[in-house]
């Protein structure tokens, strides 16, 4: 409820009065017309008729300096009513209908009264509204009325834009009916609502709820579509970028202000080559209703003349600076994209050049993004394959604070990418019906987006090559060319021969180690595979142990490498690499360390990785004579075996060795989480089981071998056993068993 306390208005006949200048500045701020107490009483409302067709309603205030017969107006009032000093006006009493003319809500346009007094400080619209109601309670207001308002020692020019009458149900103490009625003239009361709206092109900053929600164009282009833009497999990454970088720009600005939220001004995209970093950055500009992005290749910034490189950086931000000075918070979004960011933003103090040009470029970029006069209307997107080279200061919050790894696409992503690159062929019926995109996606594990595009191109080339006539001149067989279609065989041929993934799993690597399969000659082999599966599940599922390292140790030829390769293959991890000494023949110690480190660095880029470190004593150049080994490689392995992968990554390391005792002396065993012993075949029954699984001898021959070995102990590795069997099978059938048993004796098995 509210109460109006005022003297009952006196009815009086209209009288002619002369317009005068308001006697004091304080009275100008009251928004009242000032009269002599001989003519009217303070608080009365009057109609001032300036011409036969123009009437204005004012609330009056008395002051002793105003002479009888005069009515004084402030400058804004005279401008609004079109009054001049000394003009005669007709003044009559005005009575408000309290049931229809009480102000429910009033929208007021606000700006600084004088341009020289502008500032960028935020003004609380809620406090402003409360003070406005207190200052102007029980006064009349009209649409288009102009007045001056003092708040926080600043003068503001106001103009009434819209008045809405108070709901009559509320006046009766009943629930609101929800009906809204616009009126031209209203009376300000204690529970009126005042809403401030910033004047167009004003630099005033309003915060709080008592301000209008500015109509603004959505930042996201309504026609935006991932697949139409040629981006596939990056849904998850883009969702994360959107949440961090764009959500605050899409949300209503008043809520963002209430939260005290600042916009993200920098995004760093990093990851292996060919995974879509540059493509994604270029398409972000099309997705947003912003200006065309400025795309800069890092090396283009550098200039041999002193100061030119820094000037190039300043030019990139010049448009955004000018617009922010002119429009303030209303400025649009400016996007600047740096490709190959590591070329210009290397760690400061590391450059060999005496000019220090890289350092000054980094300093200039820092000052523009997050300096004293920082810009709030920019989004800087940087891309690099080497985030480790970039200066640390650029990575802190307020600069490139959103760091997003654009990694290899998963199977769902590969389906999207292949669909994008085959859309046109499908539309013109050039893609054969036997091409299954899902099958291709399953076969192209660890292919980057660029490699998948290359695969499609290679398949197209293979298909087109079929329609070229092999004559003395190169020409196309037009009759057959009209029936051109790219088939499944074209894709499979390109997959096997033309395009290989530069990153991740190379199936040929570990397939060669298990080409004869795994011979489960007894419980020891089954136990090793079961333990390996447990370790794989631990790596996948445990958050406490992102790094799992297991050592398979046993005598030579016991099948350690084959078992390690089998565990790795069955894990189905997206990244599997075998670090083997056969790929480092003739390499120096430093080259070996770099090669081993690269395998682990690549592994850290994948969500789930498995690295097989095969034949560790060979990697270490160990020989029993001396003894001698490479301490440099040993120290590198010790560090890498214990180094946990980055957050969110999981790594399984499987090591193999035939010299557990040597690793014990080198203090390397402690680097492994667990050790699994791989034994040789040790009984005749196990050997016969192995022969049965291999299917190399007949049932009669195996029975003969079993009889000869009954009750005897044997000791032979499965790998050596395979060699002896193949040698025996070269003999005539009558002598194969005899030869096999002879070879076993010769080997001391």
XYZ file of C-alpha atoms in Angstrom, residues 350-706:
357
model
C 65.448 -17.522 -25.627
C 66.076 -15.882 -29.023
C 69.610 -15.903 -30.377
C 69.032 -12.625 -32.254
C 70.575 -9.517 -30.715
C 67.538 -7.409 -31.724
C 65.187 -9.226 -29.353
C 62.369 -8.760 -31.904
C 60.427 -11.802 -30.669
C 60.443 -10.439 -27.117
C 59.050 -7.047 -28.128
C 56.332 -8.666 -30.278
C 55.233 -10.759 -27.281
C 55.229 -7.643 -25.089
C 53.142 -5.713 -27.643
C 50.614 -8.550 -27.949
C 50.323 -8.841 -24.165
C 49.680 -5.120 -23.779
C 46.936 -5.149 -26.423
C 45.079 -8.181 -25.049
C 45.455 -7.573 -21.335
C 47.312 -4.307 -20.804
C 46.407 -1.095 -18.970
C 44.019 -0.032 -21.747
C 42.720 -3.523 -22.381
C 40.105 -4.150 -25.055
C 36.871 -5.984 -24.304
C 35.597 -6.281 -27.874
C 38.227 -8.692 -29.215
C 38.634 -12.448 -29.532
C 42.167 -13.587 -30.405
C 42.550 -17.160 -31.662
C 46.047 -18.637 -31.810
C 47.060 -21.944 -33.398
C 50.220 -23.979 -32.997
C 51.642 -27.494 -33.169
C 54.161 -26.591 -30.460
C 52.458 -25.108 -27.376
C 55.646 -25.804 -25.393
C 57.450 -23.032 -27.325
C 54.969 -20.258 -26.500
C 55.773 -17.710 -23.794
C 54.190 -18.590 -20.432
C 52.792 -15.080 -19.921
C 50.463 -15.548 -22.911
C 48.955 -18.679 -21.351
C 47.676 -17.016 -18.187
C 43.999 -16.119 -17.555
C 42.960 -12.947 -19.335
C 45.166 -13.792 -22.324
C 44.963 -17.153 -24.138
C 43.072 -18.612 -21.217
C 41.064 -21.201 -23.192
C 43.555 -23.855 -24.248
C 41.958 -26.517 -26.416
C 43.701 -29.558 -27.829
C 42.410 -30.494 -31.268
C 43.379 -34.148 -31.331
C 42.798 -37.045 -33.703
C 39.112 -37.714 -34.480
C 37.369 -40.723 -32.935
C 35.307 -43.161 -35.019
C 32.172 -40.991 -34.893
C 34.256 -37.980 -35.939
C 35.818 -39.928 -38.817
C 32.318 -40.801 -40.080
C 31.474 -37.072 -40.080
C 34.700 -36.148 -41.902
C 34.328 -38.864 -44.554
C 30.688 -37.851 -45.098
C 31.788 -34.240 -45.628
C 34.395 -35.194 -48.238
C 32.086 -37.619 -50.113
C 28.929 -35.448 -50.077
C 29.407 -34.117 -53.611
C 30.184 -37.557 -55.042
C 27.085 -38.947 -53.365
C 24.972 -36.085 -54.703
C 26.057 -36.776 -58.319
C 25.831 -40.579 -57.907
C 29.593 -41.034 -58.274
C 29.966 -43.051 -55.057
C 29.323 -46.761 -55.516
C 26.724 -48.459 -53.351
C 29.295 -50.856 -51.848
C 31.157 -47.997 -50.109
C 30.339 -48.150 -46.389
C 31.474 -44.978 -44.620
C 31.199 -46.646 -41.190
C 33.484 -49.466 -42.342
C 36.032 -46.953 -43.638
C 35.853 -45.050 -40.332
C 36.560 -48.263 -38.409
C 39.541 -49.054 -40.665
C 41.094 -45.587 -40.413
C 41.961 -45.535 -36.722
C 44.331 -42.634 -35.882
C 43.898 -40.915 -39.235
C 43.798 -37.139 -38.979
C 41.189 -35.072 -40.834
C 43.771 -34.128 -43.472
C 44.737 -37.799 -43.959
C 41.073 -38.784 -44.371
C 40.690 -36.087 -47.027
C 43.846 -37.466 -48.674
C 42.336 -40.973 -48.600
C 39.238 -39.751 -50.460
C 41.448 -37.991 -53.039
C 43.567 -41.134 -53.499
C 40.436 -43.270 -54.038
C 39.147 -40.726 -56.584
C 42.506 -40.840 -58.420
C 42.421 -44.648 -58.513
C 38.888 -44.615 -59.928
C 39.747 -42.005 -62.569
C 42.900 -43.872 -63.564
C 40.759 -46.842 -64.681
C 39.201 -44.660 -67.375
C 42.422 -43.424 -68.951
C 43.339 -45.159 -72.226
C 46.825 -46.659 -72.243
C 47.789 -45.543 -75.754
C 50.649 -43.486 -77.155
C 48.769 -40.384 -76.011
C 47.102 -39.923 -72.643
C 43.368 -39.548 -73.144
C 40.172 -40.336 -71.291
C 37.816 -43.062 -72.423
C 34.699 -40.856 -72.493
C 32.254 -43.738 -72.952
C 33.388 -45.404 -69.733
C 34.063 -42.097 -67.936
C 30.350 -41.304 -67.960
C 29.840 -44.413 -65.799
C 32.644 -43.444 -63.411
C 32.071 -44.507 -59.792
C 34.416 -44.655 -56.809
C 34.113 -48.141 -55.314
C 35.001 -49.824 -52.038
C 38.040 -51.442 -53.719
C 39.350 -47.975 -54.621
C 39.186 -46.917 -50.978
C 40.698 -50.165 -49.668
C 43.506 -50.021 -52.219
C 44.343 -46.442 -51.201
C 44.084 -47.414 -47.532
C 46.608 -50.232 -47.923
C 49.017 -48.608 -50.358
C 48.755 -44.808 -50.520
C 47.742 -43.133 -47.259
C 49.240 -44.133 -43.911
C 48.599 -42.343 -40.597
C 51.503 -40.213 -39.398
C 50.310 -40.520 -35.819
C 48.980 -43.296 -33.633
C 48.782 -46.997 -34.309
C 50.586 -48.654 -37.184
C 49.108 -52.127 -37.244
C 51.982 -53.521 -39.292
C 54.321 -52.746 -36.396
C 52.832 -55.164 -33.948
C 51.206 -57.559 -36.444
C 54.691 -58.789 -37.439
C 55.408 -59.787 -33.833
C 52.346 -62.054 -33.595
C 52.150 -63.375 -37.159
C 52.099 -66.994 -35.840
C 49.431 -66.177 -33.273
C 49.635 -66.801 -29.533
C 50.144 -70.460 -28.640
C 48.402 -71.049 -25.300
C 50.481 -74.108 -24.420
C 49.552 -73.967 -20.754
C 48.234 -72.019 -17.790
C 51.288 -69.700 -17.611
C 50.379 -68.139 -20.996
C 46.692 -67.784 -20.046
C 47.655 -66.142 -16.745
C 49.907 -63.627 -18.526
C 47.111 -62.649 -20.956
C 44.587 -62.402 -18.100
C 46.945 -60.189 -16.087
C 47.549 -58.085 -19.191
C 43.775 -57.597 -19.644
C 43.493 -56.525 -15.990
C 46.239 -53.938 -16.501
C 44.492 -52.643 -19.648
C 41.205 -52.255 -17.716
C 43.056 -50.549 -14.858
C 44.572 -48.053 -17.291
C 41.161 -47.366 -18.879
C 39.063 -47.111 -15.733
C 41.241 -45.994 -12.835
C 41.628 -42.275 -12.225
C 44.177 -42.900 -9.483
C 46.700 -44.640 -11.746
C 46.832 -42.823 -15.113
C 50.275 -44.392 -15.647
C 50.589 -48.197 -15.506
C 53.988 -49.762 -16.309
C 54.467 -53.543 -16.457
C 57.641 -55.510 -17.185
C 57.406 -58.882 -18.965
C 60.601 -60.747 -18.085
C 61.723 -64.251 -18.874
C 64.327 -66.333 -20.669
C 65.161 -65.673 -24.347
C 62.686 -67.018 -26.947
C 59.883 -67.371 -24.385
C 57.513 -65.143 -26.430
C 57.664 -61.947 -24.350
C 57.459 -59.569 -27.323
C 54.581 -61.512 -28.908
C 52.639 -61.454 -25.631
C 53.336 -57.720 -25.181
C 52.143 -57.040 -28.760
C 49.029 -59.193 -28.178
C 48.117 -57.319 -24.961
C 48.645 -54.011 -26.782
C 46.531 -55.096 -29.781
C 43.674 -56.417 -27.615
C 43.583 -53.145 -25.655
C 42.172 -51.384 -28.763
C 43.809 -48.162 -27.526
C 43.828 -45.434 -30.190
C 47.592 -45.009 -29.838
C 49.884 -48.046 -29.807
C 53.600 -47.773 -30.542
C 56.409 -50.292 -30.186
C 59.734 -48.754 -29.247
C 62.118 -51.349 -30.588
C 65.930 -51.424 -30.924
C 65.683 -52.613 -34.552
C 64.534 -49.090 -35.538
C 67.553 -47.473 -33.896
C 70.396 -49.452 -35.427
C 73.418 -47.178 -35.856
C 71.810 -44.292 -33.955
C 73.899 -42.277 -31.533
C 72.969 -42.114 -27.860
C 71.397 -38.667 -28.285
C 69.433 -39.803 -31.362
C 68.140 -42.807 -29.413
C 67.022 -40.602 -26.538
C 65.230 -38.250 -28.934
C 63.505 -41.139 -30.743
C 62.319 -42.700 -27.462
C 61.151 -39.304 -26.172
C 59.189 -38.667 -29.393
C 57.300 -41.952 -28.948
C 56.283 -40.905 -25.433
C 55.458 -37.309 -26.486
C 53.141 -38.663 -29.181
C 51.577 -41.006 -26.642
C 50.730 -38.070 -24.351
C 48.601 -36.545 -27.138
C 46.124 -39.428 -27.125
C 43.442 -40.066 -24.505
C 44.501 -43.716 -24.179
C 47.957 -44.887 -25.224
C 50.045 -48.033 -25.029
C 53.820 -47.993 -25.516
C 55.746 -51.273 -25.774
C 59.430 -50.808 -24.874
C 60.883 -53.984 -26.372
C 64.164 -55.666 -25.475
C 65.267 -53.032 -22.967
C 68.806 -54.362 -22.577
C 69.363 -53.915 -26.326
C 68.086 -50.331 -26.155
C 70.613 -49.751 -23.378
C 73.464 -51.243 -25.471
C 74.131 -53.713 -22.648
C 76.781 -56.427 -23.115
C 77.996 -58.738 -20.338
C 81.632 -58.237 -21.295
C 82.865 -55.215 -19.469
C 79.969 -54.714 -18.578
C 78.949 -51.795 -20.783
C 75.686 -49.883 -21.310
C 74.461 -46.422 -22.337
C 73.885 -44.360 -19.215
C 72.294 -41.556 -21.270
C 69.561 -43.880 -22.628
C 69.130 -45.458 -19.189
C 68.487 -42.090 -17.540
C 66.069 -41.079 -20.316
C 64.098 -44.319 -19.901
C 64.032 -43.992 -16.105
C 62.536 -40.496 -16.398
C 59.969 -41.444 -19.062
C 58.866 -44.639 -17.300
C 58.035 -42.656 -14.163
C 56.609 -39.520 -15.808
C 52.825 -39.348 -15.412
C 50.898 -38.349 -18.581
C 49.103 -34.962 -18.741
C 45.752 -34.578 -16.984
C 42.981 -36.494 -18.705
C 45.415 -38.859 -20.458
C 46.088 -42.526 -19.646
C 49.245 -44.454 -20.555
C 50.082 -48.174 -20.378
C 53.791 -49.065 -20.739
C 54.779 -52.680 -21.411
C 58.497 -53.428 -21.185
C 60.207 -56.698 -22.134
C 63.600 -58.029 -21.039
C 65.583 -61.249 -20.832
C 67.950 -59.835 -18.193
C 65.919 -58.992 -15.114
C 69.086 -59.218 -13.001
C 70.762 -56.491 -15.068
C 67.751 -54.155 -14.753
C 67.793 -54.813 -11.008
C 71.393 -53.630 -10.802
C 70.531 -50.547 -12.893
C 67.679 -49.736 -10.445
C 65.183 -49.869 -13.309
C 62.825 -52.479 -11.839
C 61.462 -49.862 -9.422
C 60.203 -47.825 -12.389
C 57.649 -50.549 -13.241
C 54.379 -50.949 -11.363
C 54.552 -54.740 -11.575
C 56.622 -57.536 -13.100
C 55.201 -60.619 -14.867
C 57.390 -63.683 -15.406
C 57.134 -65.423 -18.792
C 58.396 -69.016 -18.364
C 59.634 -71.495 -20.947
C 57.814 -74.752 -21.682
C 58.947 -76.930 -18.797
C 57.097 -80.284 -19.048
C 56.529 -82.841 -21.769
C 52.759 -82.411 -21.430
C 53.037 -78.665 -22.114
C 55.237 -79.329 -25.153
C 52.739 -81.878 -26.567
C 49.878 -79.381 -25.976
C 51.857 -76.806 -27.938
C 52.402 -79.309 -30.786
C 48.680 -80.053 -30.861
C 47.809 -76.361 -31.062
C 50.324 -75.832 -33.855
C 48.922 -78.857 -35.772
C 52.335 -79.614 -37.284
C 52.538 -83.376 -36.545
C 49.960 -86.116 -37.014
C 48.153 -87.634 -34.025
C 50.380 -90.719 -34.273
C 53.554 -88.604 -34.354
C 52.427 -86.562 -31.364
C 51.639 -89.764 -29.444
C 55.139 -91.039 -30.215
C 56.706 -87.731 -29.025
C 54.549 -87.793 -25.889
